[in-house]
Amino acid sequence: MINLSKKINILPRWIIAFLDGFIMFQCVILAFWLRANFDWASLADYPVIGSAATYLMIGAMVMFFTKSYVGIVRHTSLSDGLLLMRTTIITAVVAYLVDFGYSVFLVPGKHFLPLSVLVITSVLTLSFLMVYRLFVKEIFSLIKYKVESNLPEKDVLIFGAGEAGILIHKAILKNTHYKFNVHGFLDDDPKKQKKKVEGIRVHGGLDMLDSLVKEKGVKELIISVMDLSPARKREIIDRCITLNIHALTITPVNEWVDGSTKTGSLREVNIEDLLSRDAIMLKNKNVASYLSGKTILVTGAAGSIGSEICKQVARANPGFLIMLDKAESPLHEHEIRLESEFQDLGLQTVLADVTDEENLEHIMKTYRPEVIFHAAAYKHVPMMERYPIQAVRCNVLGTKTVADLAVRYGVEKFVLVSTDKAVNPTNVMGASKRIAEMYIQSLDKKLRETGNGGTRFITTRFGNVLGSNGSVIPLFKEQIKKGGPLTVTDAKVTRYFMTIPEACDLVLEAGVMGNGGEIFVFDMGEPVKIIDLARKMIHLSGKKPDVDIMIRITGLRPGEKLYEEVLNDQEKSLETHHPKIKIAQVRPGVFDEVNLDISLLMEMKGNEGEMTLVGQMKKMVPEFLSHKSRFEAIDNESIVHELKP
């Protein structure tokens, strides 16, 4: 690919300064000639050459201070013109003062540079300095156009005729990889429609897109409006997908270099742009003030949710932050990122397993956390179906161990990060998280009834988070990169989605809002069909589903649901101060019974005990009905009956 900036050398500064000086010198001579009505003989009394030389010396000194010769001629702009005007005016003023001194002190009554000649010289100088720059710029543009005739073309529209749209238009015209044919702007503002911006017509709103795609052969739409609502952005992108044109958007302003944009500021539309919703604006402004100065422990700190919780806690200026995880490399990497971003943060990483009670007690005794966010968990459904004992050890025993220590060491609040898979679970992972919820709720109830502790236990329950480790979106991106196929378990399967920051906002809000015993659930919006998600991701990559990249139905994996829920059929919800955050009315169990059942679970070890263990889980969570799993056999009423004491 030809890059003119590299092919054609930039003129050295001394050559530009020489040309500017030469023009100044010649303009003085031309000014004298014009002033004399082209009668050279009438200038015999004036030292024309000496006057020109004097003006040149003055101009050279002024140029040295104003640096008017350092600009790249091919990129001459209005700012360069203003700088040349300033240089010319200063030169004229200094020349006038020198001529005044000459006529008063050296040769009384004699002017070597009359005022009329000086005025004409200034006008000529400014004009010629700008004209030759613009001439070079135009020659370069013609050469660039000639070269671009061999570049691949892109027919585009720009959505948004504001400042960002204008900057993007200027940027793509300078692109050296493609020749962009900008066929116009689209804008929602009726005041801009049918007018011209940068000489380009603003055709109308989004409703004009269909006809322009047909008439102009538009292949790309650049979305330049940065404050579009997620709903409006989805509408625009969905229209692009329907019309089979490529959509691009721009990076945030804070990522622009030196406050200006380039074609590098354009980015592909991500599927997250389609799934994101209006941000949840939490009304409780006490989150930061509550966490400020406190010692905070985050378990599972290296995971998708845990790491974001740590980041948001760090912004609240805690007294000390303890990041606990058993994954060494991710924990180390996250530590480096936080230390770089929050240099004054009191931070300690702890490599530990939440089921190791002895080690955890040492950590609690050493750091005395006041708030615990418990995000450590095994979350992958198919894997937990294969290893139910490990699921119970981490998700149930791990939660119980940390919660018991929280009571023992006087922690103010314990916030459990749960999942919508705990509702009507069809898999071991969801059931293990439901049992963890049950223990937390019953423990909080017992503490309230007996008055034997001040720790308040709170649970947050939400769906899938965008881009989390091992989730469907990173998987689809990787499959698209390899050319497909994209694997979907079932054409009917749906999931709720939310962003990681939103999920962590909810967790932090719960830590402040909760009084103990609540299960906070989140209005997840509308569920998304995974097969539609796959098709849209293929479209966004510039390919056609089932043509360029295939979609393959693989069948539901053991324990997977067709759809998820955030509330049980028997559960109702209470409103909170925010319309999208509710409290599930879940009747807490009896602590002694739940605790005994968990003790029985932990006694079941070895592969031969898996069926018995899952049977015990089903006894604890009667709504736990396995799906396409080896544990479906336990759902037979006679088997479950045999397990009952």
PDB file of N, CA and C in Angstrom, residues 482-555:
ATOM      1  N   LYS A 482     -11.574 -18.078  13.366  1.00  0.00           N
ATOM      2  CA  LYS A 482     -11.095 -19.300  12.719  1.00  0.00           C
ATOM      3  C   LYS A 482     -11.917 -19.680  11.486  1.00  0.00           C
ATOM      4  N   GLY A 483     -12.937 -18.876  11.177  1.00  0.00           N
ATOM      5  CA  GLY A 483     -13.752 -19.165  10.006  1.00  0.00           C
ATOM      6  C   GLY A 483     -14.946 -20.043  10.276  1.00  0.00           C
ATOM      7  N   GLY A 484     -15.250 -20.301  11.547  1.00  0.00           N
ATOM      8  CA  GLY A 484     -16.423 -21.076  11.921  1.00  0.00           C
ATOM      9  C   GLY A 484     -16.132 -22.559  12.013  1.00  0.00           C
ATOM     10  N   PRO A 485     -17.161 -23.358  12.271  1.00  0.00           N
ATOM     11  CA  PRO A 485     -18.544 -22.928  12.494  1.00  0.00           C
ATOM     12  C   PRO A 485     -18.762 -22.414  13.908  1.00  0.00           C
ATOM     13  N   LEU A 486     -19.866 -21.652  14.100  1.00  0.00           N
ATOM     14  CA  LEU A 486     -20.263 -21.238  15.431  1.00  0.00           C
ATOM     15  C   LEU A 486     -21.158 -22.334  16.013  1.00  0.00           C
ATOM     16  N   THR A 487     -20.870 -22.718  17.236  1.00  0.00           N
ATOM     17  CA  THR A 487     -21.614 -23.822  17.858  1.00  0.00           C
ATOM     18  C   THR A 487     -22.660 -23.284  18.820  1.00  0.00           C
ATOM     19  N   VAL A 488     -23.915 -23.641  18.566  1.00  0.00           N
ATOM     20  CA  VAL A 488     -25.038 -23.257  19.416  1.00  0.00           C
ATOM     21  C   VAL A 488     -25.695 -24.535  19.912  1.00  0.00           C
ATOM     22  N   THR A 489     -25.967 -24.599  21.194  1.00  0.00           N
ATOM     23  CA  THR A 489     -26.484 -25.851  21.757  1.00  0.00           C
ATOM     24  C   THR A 489     -27.900 -26.165  21.295  1.00  0.00           C
ATOM     25  N   ASP A 490     -28.741 -25.116  21.173  1.00  0.00           N
ATOM     26  CA  ASP A 490     -30.118 -25.341  20.754  1.00  0.00           C
ATOM     27  C   ASP A 490     -30.652 -24.056  20.127  1.00  0.00           C
ATOM     28  N   ALA A 491     -31.446 -24.178  19.088  1.00  0.00           N
ATOM     29  CA  ALA A 491     -31.966 -23.001  18.380  1.00  0.00           C
ATOM     30  C   ALA A 491     -32.903 -22.175  19.258  1.00  0.00           C
ATOM     31  N   LYS A 492     -33.447 -22.780  20.334  1.00  0.00           N
ATOM     32  CA  LYS A 492     -34.399 -22.069  21.191  1.00  0.00           C
ATOM     33  C   LYS A 492     -33.774 -21.498  22.450  1.00  0.00           C
ATOM     34  N   VAL A 493     -32.516 -21.793  22.709  1.00  0.00           N
ATOM     35  CA  VAL A 493     -31.920 -21.407  23.981  1.00  0.00           C
ATOM     36  C   VAL A 493     -31.797 -19.888  24.085  1.00  0.00           C
ATOM     37  N   THR A 494     -32.143 -19.337  25.240  1.00  0.00           N
ATOM     38  CA  THR A 494     -32.058 -17.897  25.492  1.00  0.00           C
ATOM     39  C   THR A 494     -31.274 -17.651  26.778  1.00  0.00           C
ATOM     40  N   ARG A 495     -30.687 -16.464  26.857  1.00  0.00           N
ATOM     41  CA  ARG A 495     -29.956 -16.065  28.064  1.00  0.00           C
ATOM     42  C   ARG A 495     -30.145 -14.568  28.306  1.00  0.00           C
ATOM     43  N   TYR A 496     -30.077 -14.197  29.593  1.00  0.00           N
ATOM     44  CA  TYR A 496     -30.020 -12.786  29.966  1.00  0.00           C
ATOM     45  C   TYR A 496     -28.554 -12.346  29.961  1.00  0.00           C
ATOM     46  N   PHE A 497     -28.332 -11.071  29.636  1.00  0.00           N
ATOM     47  CA  PHE A 497     -26.968 -10.559  29.643  1.00  0.00           C
ATOM     48  C   PHE A 497     -26.916  -9.198  30.330  1.00  0.00           C
ATOM     49  N   MET A 498     -25.783  -8.927  30.950  1.00  0.00           N
ATOM     50  CA  MET A 498     -25.508  -7.616  31.513  1.00  0.00           C
ATOM     51  C   MET A 498     -24.007  -7.396  31.463  1.00  0.00           C
ATOM     52  N   THR A 499     -23.584  -6.152  31.565  1.00  0.00           N
ATOM     53  CA  THR A 499     -22.150  -5.870  31.517  1.00  0.00           C
ATOM     54  C   THR A 499     -21.513  -6.161  32.866  1.00  0.00           C
ATOM     55  N   ILE A 500     -20.231  -6.420  32.850  1.00  0.00           N
ATOM     56  CA  ILE A 500     -19.510  -6.684  34.105  1.00  0.00           C
ATOM     57  C   ILE A 500     -19.587  -5.490  35.061  1.00  0.00           C
ATOM     58  N   PRO A 501     -19.381  -4.240  34.567  1.00  0.00           N
ATOM     59  CA  PRO A 501     -19.514  -3.103  35.496  1.00  0.00           C
ATOM     60  C   PRO A 501     -20.903  -3.004  36.113  1.00  0.00           C
ATOM     61  N   GLU A 502     -21.962  -3.300  35.314  1.00  0.00           N
ATOM     62  CA  GLU A 502     -23.317  -3.275  35.872  1.00  0.00           C
ATOM     63  C   GLU A 502     -23.466  -4.300  36.987  1.00  0.00           C
ATOM     64  N   ALA A 503     -22.970  -5.500  36.737  1.00  0.00           N
ATOM     65  CA  ALA A 503     -23.068  -6.561  37.736  1.00  0.00           C
ATOM     66  C   ALA A 503     -22.382  -6.140  39.028  1.00  0.00           C
ATOM     67  N   CYS A 504     -21.223  -5.527  38.886  1.00  0.00           N
ATOM     68  CA  CYS A 504     -20.462  -5.127  40.084  1.00  0.00           C
ATOM     69  C   CYS A 504     -21.093  -3.924  40.769  1.00  0.00           C
ATOM     70  N   ASP A 505     -21.737  -3.047  40.002  1.00  0.00           N
ATOM     71  CA  ASP A 505     -22.511  -1.967  40.623  1.00  0.00           C
ATOM     72  C   ASP A 505     -23.564  -2.550  41.561  1.00  0.00           C
ATOM     73  N   LEU A 506     -24.239  -3.593  41.080  1.00  0.00           N
ATOM     74  CA  LEU A 506     -25.271  -4.228  41.894  1.00  0.00           C
ATOM     75  C   LEU A 506     -24.682  -4.824  43.163  1.00  0.00           C
ATOM     76  N   VAL A 507     -23.541  -5.483  43.026  1.00  0.00           N
ATOM     77  CA  VAL A 507     -22.897  -6.100  44.190  1.00  0.00           C
ATOM     78  C   VAL A 507     -22.529  -5.040  45.220  1.00  0.00           C
ATOM     79  N   LEU A 508     -21.935  -3.949  44.771  1.00  0.00           N
ATOM     80  CA  LEU A 508     -21.533  -2.886  45.695  1.00  0.00           C
ATOM     81  C   LEU A 508     -22.748  -2.202  46.305  1.00  0.00           C
ATOM     82  N   GLU A 509     -23.774  -1.985  45.474  1.00  0.00           N
ATOM     83  CA  GLU A 509     -24.988  -1.375  45.991  1.00  0.00           C
ATOM     84  C   GLU A 509     -25.598  -2.238  47.087  1.00  0.00           C
ATOM     85  N   ALA A 510     -25.605  -3.538  46.854  1.00  0.00           N
ATOM     86  CA  ALA A 510     -26.167  -4.455  47.849  1.00  0.00           C
ATOM     87  C   ALA A 510     -25.398  -4.379  49.152  1.00  0.00           C
ATOM     88  N   GLY A 511     -24.095  -4.188  49.035  1.00  0.00           N
ATOM     89  CA  GLY A 511     -23.281  -4.102  50.238  1.00  0.00           C
ATOM     90  C   GLY A 511     -23.650  -2.944  51.125  1.00  0.00           C
ATOM     91  N   VAL A 512     -24.195  -1.891  50.521  1.00  0.00           N
ATOM     92  CA  VAL A 512     -24.590  -0.710  51.288  1.00  0.00           C
ATOM     93  C   VAL A 512     -26.078  -0.754  51.619  1.00  0.00           C
ATOM     94  N   MET A 513     -26.889  -1.106  50.627  1.00  0.00           N
ATOM     95  CA  MET A 513     -28.339  -1.090  50.797  1.00  0.00           C
ATOM     96  C   MET A 513     -28.833  -2.188  51.729  1.00  0.00           C
ATOM     97  N   GLY A 514     -28.202  -3.355  51.647  1.00  0.00           N
ATOM     98  CA  GLY A 514     -28.704  -4.518  52.377  1.00  0.00           C
ATOM     99  C   GLY A 514     -28.621  -4.380  53.884  1.00  0.00           C
ATOM    100  N   ASN A 515     -29.681  -4.841  54.542  1.00  0.00           N
ATOM    101  CA  ASN A 515     -29.710  -4.861  56.009  1.00  0.00           C
ATOM    102  C   ASN A 515     -29.480  -6.252  56.558  1.00  0.00           C
ATOM    103  N   GLY A 516     -29.413  -7.244  55.637  1.00  0.00           N
ATOM    104  CA  GLY A 516     -29.175  -8.612  56.064  1.00  0.00           C
ATOM    105  C   GLY A 516     -30.318  -9.524  55.668  1.00  0.00           C
ATOM    106  N   GLY A 517     -29.971 -10.672  55.065  1.00  0.00           N
ATOM    107  CA  GLY A 517     -30.971 -11.670  54.715  1.00  0.00           C
ATOM    108  C   GLY A 517     -31.590 -11.504  53.342  1.00  0.00           C
ATOM    109  N   GLU A 518     -31.322 -10.391  52.655  1.00  0.00           N
ATOM    110  CA  GLU A 518     -31.961 -10.161  51.361  1.00  0.00           C
ATOM    111  C   GLU A 518     -31.247 -10.922  50.232  1.00  0.00           C
ATOM    112  N   ILE A 519     -32.036 -11.260  49.213  1.00  0.00           N
ATOM    113  CA  ILE A 519     -31.474 -11.708  47.939  1.00  0.00           C
ATOM    114  C   ILE A 519     -31.888 -10.655  46.908  1.00  0.00           C
ATOM    115  N   PHE A 520     -30.921  -9.883  46.456  1.00  0.00           N
ATOM    116  CA  PHE A 520     -31.204  -8.837  45.484  1.00  0.00           C
ATOM    117  C   PHE A 520     -31.198  -9.439  44.079  1.00  0.00           C
ATOM    118  N   VAL A 521     -32.252  -9.173  43.330  1.00  0.00           N
ATOM    119  CA  VAL A 521     -32.325  -9.622  41.939  1.00  0.00           C
ATOM    120  C   VAL A 521     -32.417  -8.393  41.040  1.00  0.00           C
ATOM    121  N   PHE A 522     -32.031  -8.584  39.806  1.00  0.00           N
ATOM    122  CA  PHE A 522     -31.832  -7.475  38.889  1.00  0.00           C
ATOM    123  C   PHE A 522     -32.735  -7.632  37.677  1.00  0.00           C
ATOM    124  N   ASP A 523     -33.379  -6.552  37.282  1.00  0.00           N
ATOM    125  CA  ASP A 523     -34.177  -6.574  36.057  1.00  0.00           C
ATOM    126  C   ASP A 523     -33.217  -6.669  34.867  1.00  0.00           C
ATOM    127  N   MET A 524     -33.122  -7.854  34.274  1.00  0.00           N
ATOM    128  CA  MET A 524     -32.135  -8.119  33.235  1.00  0.00           C
ATOM    129  C   MET A 524     -32.587  -7.695  31.843  1.00  0.00           C
ATOM    130  N   GLY A 525     -33.784  -7.104  31.733  1.00  0.00           N
ATOM    131  CA  GLY A 525     -34.271  -6.750  30.413  1.00  0.00           C
ATOM    132  C   GLY A 525     -34.835  -7.972  29.705  1.00  0.00           C
ATOM    133  N   GLU A 526     -34.765  -7.955  28.389  1.00  0.00           N
ATOM    134  CA  GLU A 526     -35.306  -9.063  27.604  1.00  0.00           C
ATOM    135  C   GLU A 526     -34.243 -10.125  27.376  1.00  0.00           C
ATOM    136  N   PRO A 527     -34.633 -11.408  27.426  1.00  0.00           N
ATOM    137  CA  PRO A 527     -33.660 -12.467  27.139  1.00  0.00           C
ATOM    138  C   PRO A 527     -33.255 -12.452  25.658  1.00  0.00           C
ATOM    139  N   VAL A 528     -32.060 -12.917  25.381  1.00  0.00           N
ATOM    140  CA  VAL A 528     -31.511 -12.914  24.024  1.00  0.00           C
ATOM    141  C   VAL A 528     -31.393 -14.344  23.522  1.00  0.00           C
ATOM    142  N   LYS A 529     -31.903 -14.604  22.310  1.00  0.00           N
ATOM    143  CA  LYS A 529     -31.743 -15.932  21.716  1.00  0.00           C
ATOM    144  C   LYS A 529     -30.294 -16.084  21.260  1.00  0.00           C
ATOM    145  N   ILE A 530     -29.652 -17.132  21.697  1.00  0.00           N
ATOM    146  CA  ILE A 530     -28.231 -17.317  21.406  1.00  0.00           C
ATOM    147  C   ILE A 530     -27.980 -17.491  19.909  1.00  0.00           C
ATOM    148  N   ILE A 531     -28.924 -18.112  19.195  1.00  0.00           N
ATOM    149  CA  ILE A 531     -28.723 -18.280  17.748  1.00  0.00           C
ATOM    150  C   ILE A 531     -28.805 -16.931  17.034  1.00  0.00           C
ATOM    151  N   ASP A 532     -29.670 -16.020  17.531  1.00  0.00           N
ATOM    152  CA  ASP A 532     -29.709 -14.664  16.960  1.00  0.00           C
ATOM    153  C   ASP A 532     -28.417 -13.928  17.263  1.00  0.00           C
ATOM    154  N   LEU A 533     -27.899 -14.137  18.464  1.00  0.00           N
ATOM    155  CA  LEU A 533     -26.620 -13.552  18.852  1.00  0.00           C
ATOM    156  C   LEU A 533     -25.508 -14.007  17.906  1.00  0.00           C
ATOM    157  N   ALA A 534     -25.495 -15.295  17.596  1.00  0.00           N
ATOM    158  CA  ALA A 534     -24.484 -15.847  16.687  1.00  0.00           C
ATOM    159  C   ALA A 534     -24.599 -15.211  15.307  1.00  0.00           C
ATOM    160  N   ARG A 535     -25.835 -15.100  14.798  1.00  0.00           N
ATOM    161  CA  ARG A 535     -26.032 -14.519  13.468  1.00  0.00           C
ATOM    162  C   ARG A 535     -25.571 -13.065  13.423  1.00  0.00           C
ATOM    163  N   LYS A 536     -25.895 -12.311  14.469  1.00  0.00           N
ATOM    164  CA  LYS A 536     -25.506 -10.902  14.490  1.00  0.00           C
ATOM    165  C   LYS A 536     -23.985 -10.746  14.561  1.00  0.00           C
ATOM    166  N   MET A 537     -23.335 -11.597  15.340  1.00  0.00           N
ATOM    167  CA  MET A 537     -21.879 -11.519  15.437  1.00  0.00           C
ATOM    168  C   MET A 537     -21.224 -11.826  14.091  1.00  0.00           C
ATOM    169  N   ILE A 538     -21.797 -12.759  13.345  1.00  0.00           N
ATOM    170  CA  ILE A 538     -21.267 -13.059  12.013  1.00  0.00           C
ATOM    171  C   ILE A 538     -21.462 -11.862  11.095  1.00  0.00           C
ATOM    172  N   HIS A 539     -22.648 -11.252  11.140  1.00  0.00           N
ATOM    173  CA  HIS A 539     -22.914 -10.057  10.331  1.00  0.00           C
ATOM    174  C   HIS A 539     -21.929  -8.943  10.664  1.00  0.00           C
ATOM    175  N   LEU A 540     -21.704  -8.718  11.968  1.00  0.00           N
ATOM    176  CA  LEU A 540     -20.823  -7.634  12.399  1.00  0.00           C
ATOM    177  C   LEU A 540     -19.378  -7.864  11.970  1.00  0.00           C
ATOM    178  N   SER A 541     -19.019  -9.107  11.720  1.00  0.00           N
ATOM    179  CA  SER A 541     -17.658  -9.401  11.258  1.00  0.00           C
ATOM    180  C   SER A 541     -17.520  -9.196   9.757  1.00  0.00           C
ATOM    181  N   GLY A 542     -18.627  -8.786   9.085  1.00  0.00           N
ATOM    182  CA  GLY A 542     -18.582  -8.572   7.647  1.00  0.00           C
ATOM    183  C   GLY A 542     -18.881  -9.821   6.834  1.00  0.00           C
ATOM    184  N   LYS A 543     -19.323 -10.881   7.496  1.00  0.00           N
ATOM    185  CA  LYS A 543     -19.625 -12.143   6.819  1.00  0.00           C
ATOM    186  C   LYS A 543     -21.136 -12.391   6.823  1.00  0.00           C
ATOM    187  N   LYS A 544     -21.527 -13.428   6.067  1.00  0.00           N
ATOM    188  CA  LYS A 544     -22.937 -13.812   6.018  1.00  0.00           C
ATOM    189  C   LYS A 544     -23.122 -15.157   6.718  1.00  0.00           C
ATOM    190  N   PRO A 545     -24.082 -15.204   7.681  1.00  0.00           N
ATOM    191  CA  PRO A 545     -24.323 -16.479   8.365  1.00  0.00           C
ATOM    192  C   PRO A 545     -24.866 -17.530   7.404  1.00  0.00           C
ATOM    193  N   ASP A 546     -24.431 -18.760   7.604  1.00  0.00           N
ATOM    194  CA  ASP A 546     -24.847 -19.905   6.789  1.00  0.00           C
ATOM    195  C   ASP A 546     -24.394 -19.808   5.341  1.00  0.00           C
ATOM    196  N   VAL A 547     -23.559 -18.810   5.039  1.00  0.00           N
ATOM    197  CA  VAL A 547     -22.951 -18.693   3.710  1.00  0.00           C
ATOM    198  C   VAL A 547     -21.432 -18.668   3.866  1.00  0.00           C
ATOM    199  N   ASP A 548     -20.934 -17.597   4.514  1.00  0.00           N
ATOM    200  CA  ASP A 548     -19.485 -17.504   4.761  1.00  0.00           C
ATOM    201  C   ASP A 548     -19.093 -18.290   6.014  1.00  0.00           C
ATOM    202  N   ILE A 549     -19.934 -18.208   7.026  1.00  0.00           N
ATOM    203  CA  ILE A 549     -19.669 -18.918   8.286  1.00  0.00           C
ATOM    204  C   ILE A 549     -20.921 -19.681   8.681  1.00  0.00           C
ATOM    205  N   MET A 550     -20.768 -20.940   8.955  1.00  0.00           N
ATOM    206  CA  MET A 550     -21.899 -21.792   9.288  1.00  0.00           C
ATOM    207  C   MET A 550     -22.186 -21.758  10.789  1.00  0.00           C
ATOM    208  N   ILE A 551     -23.434 -22.086  11.132  1.00  0.00           N
ATOM    209  CA  ILE A 551     -23.847 -22.243  12.534  1.00  0.00           C
ATOM    210  C   ILE A 551     -24.255 -23.704  12.722  1.00  0.00           C
ATOM    211  N   ARG A 552     -23.666 -24.344  13.716  1.00  0.00           N
ATOM    212  CA  ARG A 552     -23.935 -25.765  13.942  1.00  0.00           C
ATOM    213  C   ARG A 552     -24.637 -25.962  15.294  1.00  0.00           C
ATOM    214  N   ILE A 553     -25.766 -26.654  15.289  1.00  0.00           N
ATOM    215  CA  ILE A 553     -26.511 -26.965  16.515  1.00  0.00           C
ATOM    216  C   ILE A 553     -25.914 -28.233  17.111  1.00  0.00           C
ATOM    217  N   THR A 554     -25.456 -28.144  18.352  1.00  0.00           N
ATOM    218  CA  THR A 554     -24.748 -29.276  18.974  1.00  0.00           C
ATOM    219  C   THR A 554     -25.604 -30.031  19.988  1.00  0.00           C
ATOM    220  N   GLY A 555     -26.715 -29.463  20.398  1.00  0.00           N
ATOM    221  CA  GLY A 555     -27.539 -30.097  21.428  1.00  0.00           C
ATOM    222  C   GLY A 555     -27.178 -29.588  22.815  1.00  0.00           C
TER     223      GLY A 555
END
